[in-house]
Coordinates of N, CA, C and O in Angstrom, one line a residue:
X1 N -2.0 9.9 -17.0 CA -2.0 10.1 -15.6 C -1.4 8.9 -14.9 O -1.8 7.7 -15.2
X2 N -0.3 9.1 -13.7 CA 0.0 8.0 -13.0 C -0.9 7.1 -12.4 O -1.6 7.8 -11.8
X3 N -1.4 5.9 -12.2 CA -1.8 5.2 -11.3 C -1.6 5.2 -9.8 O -0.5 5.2 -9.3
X4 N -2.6 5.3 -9.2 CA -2.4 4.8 -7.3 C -2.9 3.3 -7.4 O -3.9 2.8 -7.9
X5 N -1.6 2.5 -6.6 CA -2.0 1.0 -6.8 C -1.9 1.0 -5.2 O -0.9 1.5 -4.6
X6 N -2.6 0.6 -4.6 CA -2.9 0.3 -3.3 C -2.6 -1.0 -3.1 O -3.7 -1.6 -3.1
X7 N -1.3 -1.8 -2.7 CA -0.5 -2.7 -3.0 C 0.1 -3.5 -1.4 O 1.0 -2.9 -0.7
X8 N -0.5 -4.9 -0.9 CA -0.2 -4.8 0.5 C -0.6 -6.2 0.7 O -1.3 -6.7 -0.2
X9 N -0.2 -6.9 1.6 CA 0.0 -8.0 2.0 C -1.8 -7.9 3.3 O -2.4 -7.1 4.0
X10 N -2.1 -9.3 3.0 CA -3.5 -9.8 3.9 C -3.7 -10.9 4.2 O -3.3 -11.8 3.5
X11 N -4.2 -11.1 5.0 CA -5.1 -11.9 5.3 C -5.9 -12.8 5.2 O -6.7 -11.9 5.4
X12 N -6.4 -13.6 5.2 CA -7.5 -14.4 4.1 C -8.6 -13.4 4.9 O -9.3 -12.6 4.2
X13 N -8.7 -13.3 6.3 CA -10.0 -12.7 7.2 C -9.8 -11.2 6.8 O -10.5 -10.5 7.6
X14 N -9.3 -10.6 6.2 CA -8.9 -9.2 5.7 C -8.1 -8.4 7.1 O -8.6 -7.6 7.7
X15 N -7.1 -8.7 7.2 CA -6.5 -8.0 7.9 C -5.3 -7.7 7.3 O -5.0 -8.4 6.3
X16 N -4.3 -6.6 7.7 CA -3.3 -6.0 7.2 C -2.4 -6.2 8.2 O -1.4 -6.4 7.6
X17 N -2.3 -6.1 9.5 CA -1.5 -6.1 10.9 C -2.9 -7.1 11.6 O -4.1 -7.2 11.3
X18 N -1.7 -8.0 12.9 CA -2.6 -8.9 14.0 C -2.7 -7.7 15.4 O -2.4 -6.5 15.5
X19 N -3.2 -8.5 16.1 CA -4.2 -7.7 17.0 C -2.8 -6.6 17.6 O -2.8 -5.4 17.8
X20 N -2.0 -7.3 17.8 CA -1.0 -6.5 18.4 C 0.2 -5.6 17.6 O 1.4 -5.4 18.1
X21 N -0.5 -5.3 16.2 CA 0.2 -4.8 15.3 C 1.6 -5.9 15.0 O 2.7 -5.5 14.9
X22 N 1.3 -7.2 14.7 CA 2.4 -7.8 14.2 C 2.0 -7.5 12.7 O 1.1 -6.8 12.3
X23 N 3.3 -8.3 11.7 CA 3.1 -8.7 10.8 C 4.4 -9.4 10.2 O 5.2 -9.3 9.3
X24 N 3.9 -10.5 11.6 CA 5.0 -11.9 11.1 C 4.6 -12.4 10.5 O 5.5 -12.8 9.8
X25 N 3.8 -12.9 10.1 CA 3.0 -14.1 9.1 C 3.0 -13.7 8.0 O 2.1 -14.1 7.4
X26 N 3.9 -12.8 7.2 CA 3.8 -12.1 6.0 C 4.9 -13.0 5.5 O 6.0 -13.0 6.0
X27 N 4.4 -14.1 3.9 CA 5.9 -14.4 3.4 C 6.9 -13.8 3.2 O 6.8 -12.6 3.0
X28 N 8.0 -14.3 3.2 CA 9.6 -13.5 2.7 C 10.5 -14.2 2.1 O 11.7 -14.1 1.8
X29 N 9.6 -15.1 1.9 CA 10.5 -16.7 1.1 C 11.0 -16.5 0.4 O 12.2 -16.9 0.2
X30 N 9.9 -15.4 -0.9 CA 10.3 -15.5 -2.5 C 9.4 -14.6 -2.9 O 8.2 -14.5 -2.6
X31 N 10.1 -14.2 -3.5 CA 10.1 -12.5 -4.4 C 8.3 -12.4 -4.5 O 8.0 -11.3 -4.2
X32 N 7.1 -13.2 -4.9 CA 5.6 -13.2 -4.6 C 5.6 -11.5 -5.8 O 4.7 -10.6 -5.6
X33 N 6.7 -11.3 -7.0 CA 6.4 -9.9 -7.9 C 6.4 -9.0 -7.7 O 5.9 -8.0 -8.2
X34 N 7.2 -9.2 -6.4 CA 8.1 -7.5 -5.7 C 8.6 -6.8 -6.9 O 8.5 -5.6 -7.1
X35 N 9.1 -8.0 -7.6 CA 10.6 -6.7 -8.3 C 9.9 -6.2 -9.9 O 10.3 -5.4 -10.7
X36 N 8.5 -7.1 -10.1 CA 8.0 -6.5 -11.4 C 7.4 -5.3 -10.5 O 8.1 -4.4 -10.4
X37 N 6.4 -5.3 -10.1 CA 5.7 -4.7 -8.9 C 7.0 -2.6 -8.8 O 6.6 -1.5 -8.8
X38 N 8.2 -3.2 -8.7 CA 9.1 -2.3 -8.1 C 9.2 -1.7 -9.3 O 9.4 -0.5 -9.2
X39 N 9.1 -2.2 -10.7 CA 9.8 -2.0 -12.4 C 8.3 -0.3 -12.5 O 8.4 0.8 -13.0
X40 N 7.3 -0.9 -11.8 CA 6.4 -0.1 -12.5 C 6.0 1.4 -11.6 O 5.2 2.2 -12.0
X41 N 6.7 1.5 -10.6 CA 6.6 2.4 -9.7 C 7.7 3.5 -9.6 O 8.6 3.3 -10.3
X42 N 7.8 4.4 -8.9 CA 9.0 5.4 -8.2 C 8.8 6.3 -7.4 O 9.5 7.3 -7.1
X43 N 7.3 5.9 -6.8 CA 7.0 6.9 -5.5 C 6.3 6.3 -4.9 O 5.8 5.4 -5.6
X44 N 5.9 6.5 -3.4 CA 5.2 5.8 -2.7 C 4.1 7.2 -1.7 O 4.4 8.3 -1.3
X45 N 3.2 6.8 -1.7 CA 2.5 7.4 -0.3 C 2.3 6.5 0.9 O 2.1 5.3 0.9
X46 N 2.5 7.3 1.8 CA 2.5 6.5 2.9 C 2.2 7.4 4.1 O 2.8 8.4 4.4
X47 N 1.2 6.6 4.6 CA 0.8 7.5 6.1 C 1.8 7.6 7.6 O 2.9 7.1 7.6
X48 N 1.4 8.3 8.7 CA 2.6 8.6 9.4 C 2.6 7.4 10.4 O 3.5 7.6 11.2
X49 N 1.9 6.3 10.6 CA 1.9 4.8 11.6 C 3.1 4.2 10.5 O 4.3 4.4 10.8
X50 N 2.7 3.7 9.4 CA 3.1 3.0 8.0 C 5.0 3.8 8.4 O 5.9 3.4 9.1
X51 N 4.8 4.8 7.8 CA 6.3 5.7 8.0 C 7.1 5.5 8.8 O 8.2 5.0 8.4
X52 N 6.8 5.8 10.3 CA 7.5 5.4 11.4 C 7.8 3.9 12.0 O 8.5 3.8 13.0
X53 N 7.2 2.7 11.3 CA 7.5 1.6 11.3 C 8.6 1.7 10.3 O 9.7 1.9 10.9
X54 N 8.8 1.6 8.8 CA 9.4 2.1 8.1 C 10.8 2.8 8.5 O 11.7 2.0 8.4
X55 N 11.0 3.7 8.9 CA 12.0 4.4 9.9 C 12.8 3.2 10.9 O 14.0 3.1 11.2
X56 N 11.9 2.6 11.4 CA 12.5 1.8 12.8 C 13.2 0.4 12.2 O 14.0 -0.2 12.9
X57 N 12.7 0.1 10.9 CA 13.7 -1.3 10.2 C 14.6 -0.5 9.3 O 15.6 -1.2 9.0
X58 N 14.7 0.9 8.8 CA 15.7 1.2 8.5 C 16.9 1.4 9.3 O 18.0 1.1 8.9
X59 N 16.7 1.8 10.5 CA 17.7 2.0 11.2 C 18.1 1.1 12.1 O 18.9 1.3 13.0
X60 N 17.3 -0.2 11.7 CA 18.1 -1.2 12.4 C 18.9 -2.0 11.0 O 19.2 -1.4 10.0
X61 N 19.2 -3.5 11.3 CA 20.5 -3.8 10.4 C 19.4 -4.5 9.1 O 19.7 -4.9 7.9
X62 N 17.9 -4.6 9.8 CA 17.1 -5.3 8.7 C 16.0 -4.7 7.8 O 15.0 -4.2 8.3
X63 N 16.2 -4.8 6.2 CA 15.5 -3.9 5.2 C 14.4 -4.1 5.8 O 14.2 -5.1 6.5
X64 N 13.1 -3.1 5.7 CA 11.6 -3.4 5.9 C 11.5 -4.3 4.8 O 11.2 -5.5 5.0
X65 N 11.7 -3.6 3.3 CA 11.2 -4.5 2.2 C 12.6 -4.6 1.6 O 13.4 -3.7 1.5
X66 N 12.9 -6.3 1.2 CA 14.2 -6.4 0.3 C 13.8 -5.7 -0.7 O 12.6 -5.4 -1.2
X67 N 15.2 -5.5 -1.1 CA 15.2 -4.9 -2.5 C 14.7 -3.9 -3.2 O 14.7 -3.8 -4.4
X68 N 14.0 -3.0 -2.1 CA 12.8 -2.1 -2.4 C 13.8 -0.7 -3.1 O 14.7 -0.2 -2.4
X69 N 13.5 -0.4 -4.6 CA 14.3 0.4 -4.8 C 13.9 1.7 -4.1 O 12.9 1.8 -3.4
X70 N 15.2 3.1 -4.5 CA 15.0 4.3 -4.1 C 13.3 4.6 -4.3 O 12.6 3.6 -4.6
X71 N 12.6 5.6 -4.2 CA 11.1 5.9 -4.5 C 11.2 7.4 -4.0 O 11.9 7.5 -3.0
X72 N 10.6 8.4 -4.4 CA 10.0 9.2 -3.5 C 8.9 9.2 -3.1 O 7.7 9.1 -3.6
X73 N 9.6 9.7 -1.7 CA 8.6 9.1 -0.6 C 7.6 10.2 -0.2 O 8.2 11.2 0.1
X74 N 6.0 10.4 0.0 CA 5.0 11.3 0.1 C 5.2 11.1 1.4 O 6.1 10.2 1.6
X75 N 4.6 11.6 2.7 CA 4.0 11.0 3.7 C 3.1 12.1 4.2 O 3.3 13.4 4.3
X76 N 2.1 11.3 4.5 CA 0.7 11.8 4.6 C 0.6 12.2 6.0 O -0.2 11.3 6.3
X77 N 0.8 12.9 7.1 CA 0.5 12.8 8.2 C 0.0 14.7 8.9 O 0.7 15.6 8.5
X78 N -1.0 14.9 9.7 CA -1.1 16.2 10.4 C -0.2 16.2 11.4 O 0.1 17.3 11.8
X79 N 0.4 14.8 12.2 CA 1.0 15.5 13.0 C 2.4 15.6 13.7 O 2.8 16.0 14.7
X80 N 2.9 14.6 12.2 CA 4.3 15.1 12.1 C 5.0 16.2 11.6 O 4.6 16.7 10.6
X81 N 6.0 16.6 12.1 CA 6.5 17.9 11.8 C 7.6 18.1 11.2 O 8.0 19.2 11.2
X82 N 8.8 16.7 10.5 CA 9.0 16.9 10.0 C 9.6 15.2 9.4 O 9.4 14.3 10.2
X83 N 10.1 14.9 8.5 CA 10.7 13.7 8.1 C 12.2 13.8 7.3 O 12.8 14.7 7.0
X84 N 12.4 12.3 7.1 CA 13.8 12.3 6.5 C 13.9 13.2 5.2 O 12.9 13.7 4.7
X85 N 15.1 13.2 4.9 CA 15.7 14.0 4.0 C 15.6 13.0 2.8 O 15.8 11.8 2.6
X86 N 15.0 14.4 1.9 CA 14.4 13.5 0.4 C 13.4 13.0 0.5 O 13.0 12.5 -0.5
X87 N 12.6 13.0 1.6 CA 10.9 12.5 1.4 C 10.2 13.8 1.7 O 10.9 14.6 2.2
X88 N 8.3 14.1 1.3 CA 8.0 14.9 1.4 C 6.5 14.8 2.5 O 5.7 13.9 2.7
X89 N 6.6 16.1 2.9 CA 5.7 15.6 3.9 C 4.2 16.3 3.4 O 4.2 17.5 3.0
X90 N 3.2 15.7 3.3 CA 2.1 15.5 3.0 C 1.0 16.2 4.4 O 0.6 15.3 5.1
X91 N 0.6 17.8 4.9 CA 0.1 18.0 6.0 C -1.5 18.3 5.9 O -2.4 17.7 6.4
X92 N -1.3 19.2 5.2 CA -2.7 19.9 4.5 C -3.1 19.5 3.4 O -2.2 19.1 2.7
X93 N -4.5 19.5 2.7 CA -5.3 19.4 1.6 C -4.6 18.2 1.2 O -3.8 18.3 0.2
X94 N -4.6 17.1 1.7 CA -4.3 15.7 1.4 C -4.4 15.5 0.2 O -3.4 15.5 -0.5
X95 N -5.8 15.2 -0.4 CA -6.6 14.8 -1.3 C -6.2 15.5 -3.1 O -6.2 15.1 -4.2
X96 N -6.1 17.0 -2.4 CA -6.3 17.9 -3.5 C -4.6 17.6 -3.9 O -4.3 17.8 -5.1
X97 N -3.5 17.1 -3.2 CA -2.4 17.1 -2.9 C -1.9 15.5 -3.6 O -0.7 15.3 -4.0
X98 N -2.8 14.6 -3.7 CA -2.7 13.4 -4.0 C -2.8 13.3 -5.5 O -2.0 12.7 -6.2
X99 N -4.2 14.4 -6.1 CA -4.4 14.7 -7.5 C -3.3 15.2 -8.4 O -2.8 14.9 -9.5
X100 N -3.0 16.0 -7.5 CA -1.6 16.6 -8.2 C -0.8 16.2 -8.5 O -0.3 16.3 -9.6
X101 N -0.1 15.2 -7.2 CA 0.9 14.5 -7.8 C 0.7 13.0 -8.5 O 1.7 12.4 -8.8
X102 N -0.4 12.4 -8.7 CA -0.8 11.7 -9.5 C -0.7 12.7 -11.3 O -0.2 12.2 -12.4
X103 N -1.2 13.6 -11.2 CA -0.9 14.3 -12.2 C 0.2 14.4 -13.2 O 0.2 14.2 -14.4
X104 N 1.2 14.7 -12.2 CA 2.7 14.7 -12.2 C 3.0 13.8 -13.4 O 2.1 13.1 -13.9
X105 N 4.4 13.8 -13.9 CA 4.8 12.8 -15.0 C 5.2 12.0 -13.8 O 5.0 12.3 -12.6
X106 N 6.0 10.4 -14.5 CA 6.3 9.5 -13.8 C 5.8 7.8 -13.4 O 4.8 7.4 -14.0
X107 N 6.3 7.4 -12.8 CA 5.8 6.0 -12.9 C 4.7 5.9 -12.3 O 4.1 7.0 -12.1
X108 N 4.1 5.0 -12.0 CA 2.6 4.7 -11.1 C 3.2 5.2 -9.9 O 4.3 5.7 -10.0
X109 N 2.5 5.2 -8.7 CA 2.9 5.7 -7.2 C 2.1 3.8 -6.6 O 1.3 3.0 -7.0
X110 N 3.0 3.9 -5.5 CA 2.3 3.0 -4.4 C 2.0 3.2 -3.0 O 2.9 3.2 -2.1
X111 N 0.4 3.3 -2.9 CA 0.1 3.2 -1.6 C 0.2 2.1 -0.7 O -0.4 1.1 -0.6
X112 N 1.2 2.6 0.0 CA 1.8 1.8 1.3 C 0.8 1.6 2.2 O 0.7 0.4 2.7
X113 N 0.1 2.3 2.4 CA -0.4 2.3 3.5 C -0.1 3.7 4.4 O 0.8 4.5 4.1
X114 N -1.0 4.0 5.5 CA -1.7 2.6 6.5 C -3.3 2.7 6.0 O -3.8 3.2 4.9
X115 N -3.7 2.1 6.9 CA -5.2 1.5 6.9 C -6.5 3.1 6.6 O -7.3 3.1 5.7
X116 N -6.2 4.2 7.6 CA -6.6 5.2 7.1 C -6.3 6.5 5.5 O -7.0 7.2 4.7
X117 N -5.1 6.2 5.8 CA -4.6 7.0 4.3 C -5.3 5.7 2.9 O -5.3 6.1 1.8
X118 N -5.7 4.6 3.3 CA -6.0 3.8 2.3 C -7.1 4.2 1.7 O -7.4 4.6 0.6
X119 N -8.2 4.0 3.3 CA -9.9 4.4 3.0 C -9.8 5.2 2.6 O -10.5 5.3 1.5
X120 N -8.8 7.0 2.9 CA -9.5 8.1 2.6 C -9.1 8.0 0.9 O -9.9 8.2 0.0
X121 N -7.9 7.5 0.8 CA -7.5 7.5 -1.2 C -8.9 7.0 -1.8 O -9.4 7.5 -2.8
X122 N -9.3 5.7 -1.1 CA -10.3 4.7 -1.6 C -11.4 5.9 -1.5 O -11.8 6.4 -2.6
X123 N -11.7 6.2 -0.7 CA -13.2 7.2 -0.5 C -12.8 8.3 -1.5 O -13.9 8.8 -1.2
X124 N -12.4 9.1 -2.2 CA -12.0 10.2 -2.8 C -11.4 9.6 -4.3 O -10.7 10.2 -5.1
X125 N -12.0 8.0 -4.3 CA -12.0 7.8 -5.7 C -10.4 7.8 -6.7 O -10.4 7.5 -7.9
X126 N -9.0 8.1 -5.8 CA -8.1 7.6 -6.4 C -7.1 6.7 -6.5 O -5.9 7.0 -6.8
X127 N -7.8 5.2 -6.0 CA -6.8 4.5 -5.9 C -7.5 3.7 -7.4 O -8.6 3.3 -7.5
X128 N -6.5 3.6 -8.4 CA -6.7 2.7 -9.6 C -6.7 1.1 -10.1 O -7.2 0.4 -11.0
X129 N -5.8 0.9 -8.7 CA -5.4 -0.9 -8.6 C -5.7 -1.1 -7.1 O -5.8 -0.2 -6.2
X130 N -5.9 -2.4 -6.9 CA -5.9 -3.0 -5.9 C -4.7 -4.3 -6.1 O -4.8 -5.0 -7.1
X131 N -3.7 -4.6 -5.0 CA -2.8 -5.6 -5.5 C -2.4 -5.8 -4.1 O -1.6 -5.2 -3.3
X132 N -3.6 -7.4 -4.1 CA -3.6 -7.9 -2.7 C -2.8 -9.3 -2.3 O -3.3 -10.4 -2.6
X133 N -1.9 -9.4 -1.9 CA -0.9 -10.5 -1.5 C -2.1 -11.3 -0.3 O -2.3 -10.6 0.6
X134 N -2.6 -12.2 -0.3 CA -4.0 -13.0 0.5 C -2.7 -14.0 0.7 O -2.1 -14.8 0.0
X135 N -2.5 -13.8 2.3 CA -1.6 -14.9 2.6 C -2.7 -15.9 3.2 O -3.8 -15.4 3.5
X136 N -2.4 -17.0 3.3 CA -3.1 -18.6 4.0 C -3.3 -18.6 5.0 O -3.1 -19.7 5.6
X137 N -3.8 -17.4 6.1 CA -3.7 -17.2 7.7 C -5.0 -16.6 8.0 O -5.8 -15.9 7.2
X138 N -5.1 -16.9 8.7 CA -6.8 -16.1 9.5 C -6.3 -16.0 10.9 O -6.2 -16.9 11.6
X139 N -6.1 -14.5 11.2 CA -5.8 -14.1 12.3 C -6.8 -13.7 13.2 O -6.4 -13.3 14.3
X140 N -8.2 -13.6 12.9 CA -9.0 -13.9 13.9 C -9.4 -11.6 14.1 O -10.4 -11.0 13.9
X141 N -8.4 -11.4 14.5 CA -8.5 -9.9 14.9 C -6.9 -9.0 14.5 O -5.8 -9.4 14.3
X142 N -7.3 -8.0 14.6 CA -6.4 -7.2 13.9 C -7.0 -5.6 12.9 O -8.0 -5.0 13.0
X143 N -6.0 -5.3 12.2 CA -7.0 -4.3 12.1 C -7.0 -4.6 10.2 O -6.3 -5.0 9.4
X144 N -8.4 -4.2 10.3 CA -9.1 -4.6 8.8 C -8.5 -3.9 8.2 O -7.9 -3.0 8.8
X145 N -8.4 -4.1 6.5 CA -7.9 -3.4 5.3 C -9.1 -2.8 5.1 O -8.8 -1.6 5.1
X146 N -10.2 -2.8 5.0 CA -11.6 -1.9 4.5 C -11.9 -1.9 6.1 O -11.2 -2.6 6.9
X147 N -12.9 -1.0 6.4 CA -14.1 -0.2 7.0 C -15.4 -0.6 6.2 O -15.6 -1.0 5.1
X148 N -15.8 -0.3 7.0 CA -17.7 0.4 6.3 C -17.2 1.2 4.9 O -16.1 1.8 4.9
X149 N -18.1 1.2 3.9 CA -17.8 2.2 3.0 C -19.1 2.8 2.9 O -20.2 2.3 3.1
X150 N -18.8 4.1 2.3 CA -20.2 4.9 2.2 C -21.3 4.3 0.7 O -22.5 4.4 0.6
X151 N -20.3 3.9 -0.3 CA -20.4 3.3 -1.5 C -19.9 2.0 -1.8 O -18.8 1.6 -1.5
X152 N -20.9 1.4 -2.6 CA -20.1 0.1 -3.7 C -18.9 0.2 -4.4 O -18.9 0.9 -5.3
X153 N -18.2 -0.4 -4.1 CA -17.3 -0.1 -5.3 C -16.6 -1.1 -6.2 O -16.1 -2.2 -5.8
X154 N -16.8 -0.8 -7.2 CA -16.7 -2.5 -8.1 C -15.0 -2.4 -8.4 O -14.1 -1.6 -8.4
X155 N -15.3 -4.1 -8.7 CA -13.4 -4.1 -8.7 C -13.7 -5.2 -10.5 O -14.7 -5.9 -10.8
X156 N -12.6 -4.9 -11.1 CA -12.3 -5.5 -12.3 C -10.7 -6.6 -12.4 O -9.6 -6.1 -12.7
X157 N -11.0 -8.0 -11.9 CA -10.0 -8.7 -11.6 C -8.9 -8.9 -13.2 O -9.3 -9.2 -14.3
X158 N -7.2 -8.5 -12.8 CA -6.6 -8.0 -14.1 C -5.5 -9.3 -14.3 O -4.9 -9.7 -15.2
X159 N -5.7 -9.6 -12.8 CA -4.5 -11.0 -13.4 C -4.5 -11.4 -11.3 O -4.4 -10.6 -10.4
X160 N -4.5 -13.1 -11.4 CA -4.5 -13.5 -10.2 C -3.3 -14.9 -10.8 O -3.3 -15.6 -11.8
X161 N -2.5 -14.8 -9.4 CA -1.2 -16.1 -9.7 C -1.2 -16.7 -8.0 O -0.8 -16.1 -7.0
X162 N -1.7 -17.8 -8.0 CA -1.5 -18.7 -6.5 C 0.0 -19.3 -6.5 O 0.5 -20.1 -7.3
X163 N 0.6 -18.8 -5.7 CA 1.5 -19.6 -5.4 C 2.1 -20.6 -4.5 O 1.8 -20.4 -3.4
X164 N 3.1 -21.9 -4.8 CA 2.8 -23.4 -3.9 C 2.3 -23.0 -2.6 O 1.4 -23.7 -2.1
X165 N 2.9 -21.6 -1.5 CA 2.8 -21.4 -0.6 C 1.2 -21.2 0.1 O 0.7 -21.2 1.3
X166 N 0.6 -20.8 -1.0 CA -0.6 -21.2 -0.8 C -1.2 -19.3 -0.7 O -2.4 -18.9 -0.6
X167 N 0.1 -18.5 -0.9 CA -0.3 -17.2 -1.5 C -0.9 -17.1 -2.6 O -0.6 -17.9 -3.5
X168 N -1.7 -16.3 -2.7 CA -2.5 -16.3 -3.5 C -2.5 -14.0 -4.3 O -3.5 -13.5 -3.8
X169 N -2.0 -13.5 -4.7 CA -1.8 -12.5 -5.7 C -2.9 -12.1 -6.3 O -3.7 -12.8 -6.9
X170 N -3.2 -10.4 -5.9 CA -4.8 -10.7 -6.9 C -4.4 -9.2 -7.3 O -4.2 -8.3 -6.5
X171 N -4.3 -9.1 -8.4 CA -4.5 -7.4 -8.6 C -5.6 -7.1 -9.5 O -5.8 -7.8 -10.6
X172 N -6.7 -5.8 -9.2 CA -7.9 -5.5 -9.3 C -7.3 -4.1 -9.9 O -6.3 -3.5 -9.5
X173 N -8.4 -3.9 -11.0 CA -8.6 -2.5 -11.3 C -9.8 -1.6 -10.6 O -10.8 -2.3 -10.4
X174 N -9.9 -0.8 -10.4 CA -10.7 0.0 -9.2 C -11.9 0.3 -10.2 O -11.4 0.9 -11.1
X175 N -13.0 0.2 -10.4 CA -13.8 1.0 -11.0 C -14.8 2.0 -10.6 O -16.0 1.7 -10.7
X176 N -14.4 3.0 -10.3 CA -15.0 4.2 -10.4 C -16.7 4.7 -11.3 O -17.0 4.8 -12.5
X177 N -17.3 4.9 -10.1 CA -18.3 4.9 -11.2 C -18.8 6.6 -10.9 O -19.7 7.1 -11.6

């Protein structure tokens, strides 16, 4: 079965976006295992906030993510009605819909995001990795990567790399109990 690696840039104070939905403070110096990161994947989920940001740096002159190869692309949303050509839209039975194509042959999948399609993967027990880019900033407010959770959920640390920038790399195995 594929992996869901829930894979995203933070915070030290756990945020994912600043109060005003920025996310300048994200390095872009140096590759921080984009492109191994890219070797193990070829689909992504991604919710309809996440998406439509997405959309708005493609169609301007600057990539969202360098280098980010082709993927197909899920998107999770009730209340879009339709998206680009070659991605698929994700409306109904989310969950039951996520199993499936985890199912599927193929590489691991990566959850993009956003913050709600995260919790609900996390609450429904299929996200396999956690692979947290912990940049050197404390932004004070913004919106959290976790919520409240209804459950503990244990994490099994699989490999962590600090880099000079003071990034710090953590990827976690999810444990399900």
């Amino acid at each position: 079965m594929r992996k869901l690696i829930l894979g995203l840039a933070i915070s030290l104070d756990g945020y994912i976006e600043g109060a005003k939905g920025e996310y300048d403070w994200c390095f872009t110096d140096q590759d921080y295992g984009l492109k191994a990161f890219f070797d193990r994947i070829d689909a992504m989920f991604i919710g309809r906030k996440s998406y439509e940001m997405m959309q708005q740096h493609e169609s301007s002159s600057d990539a969202a993510i360098p280098d980010m190869p082709v993927l197909t692309e899920y998107v999770f949303s009730e209340t879009l009605e339709s998206v680009k050509s070659g991605a698929i839209l994700i409306a109904e039975d989310t969950i039951t819909e996520a199993r499936r194509i985890k199912a599927e042959p193929g590489k691991d999948i990566w959850l993009f995001g956003g913050a709600s399609l995260s919790e609900s993967m996390m609450q429904a027990g299929l996200v396999d990795e956690l692979w947290l880019s912990v940049h050197p900033v404390l932004l004070g407010s913004g919106k959290p990567l976790f919520h409240q959770h209804s459950n503990r959920i244990s994490l099994h640390l699989l490999e962590s790399k600090t880099y000079e920038t003071g990034l710090v790399s953590l990827r976690y195995k999810v444990i399900n109990s």
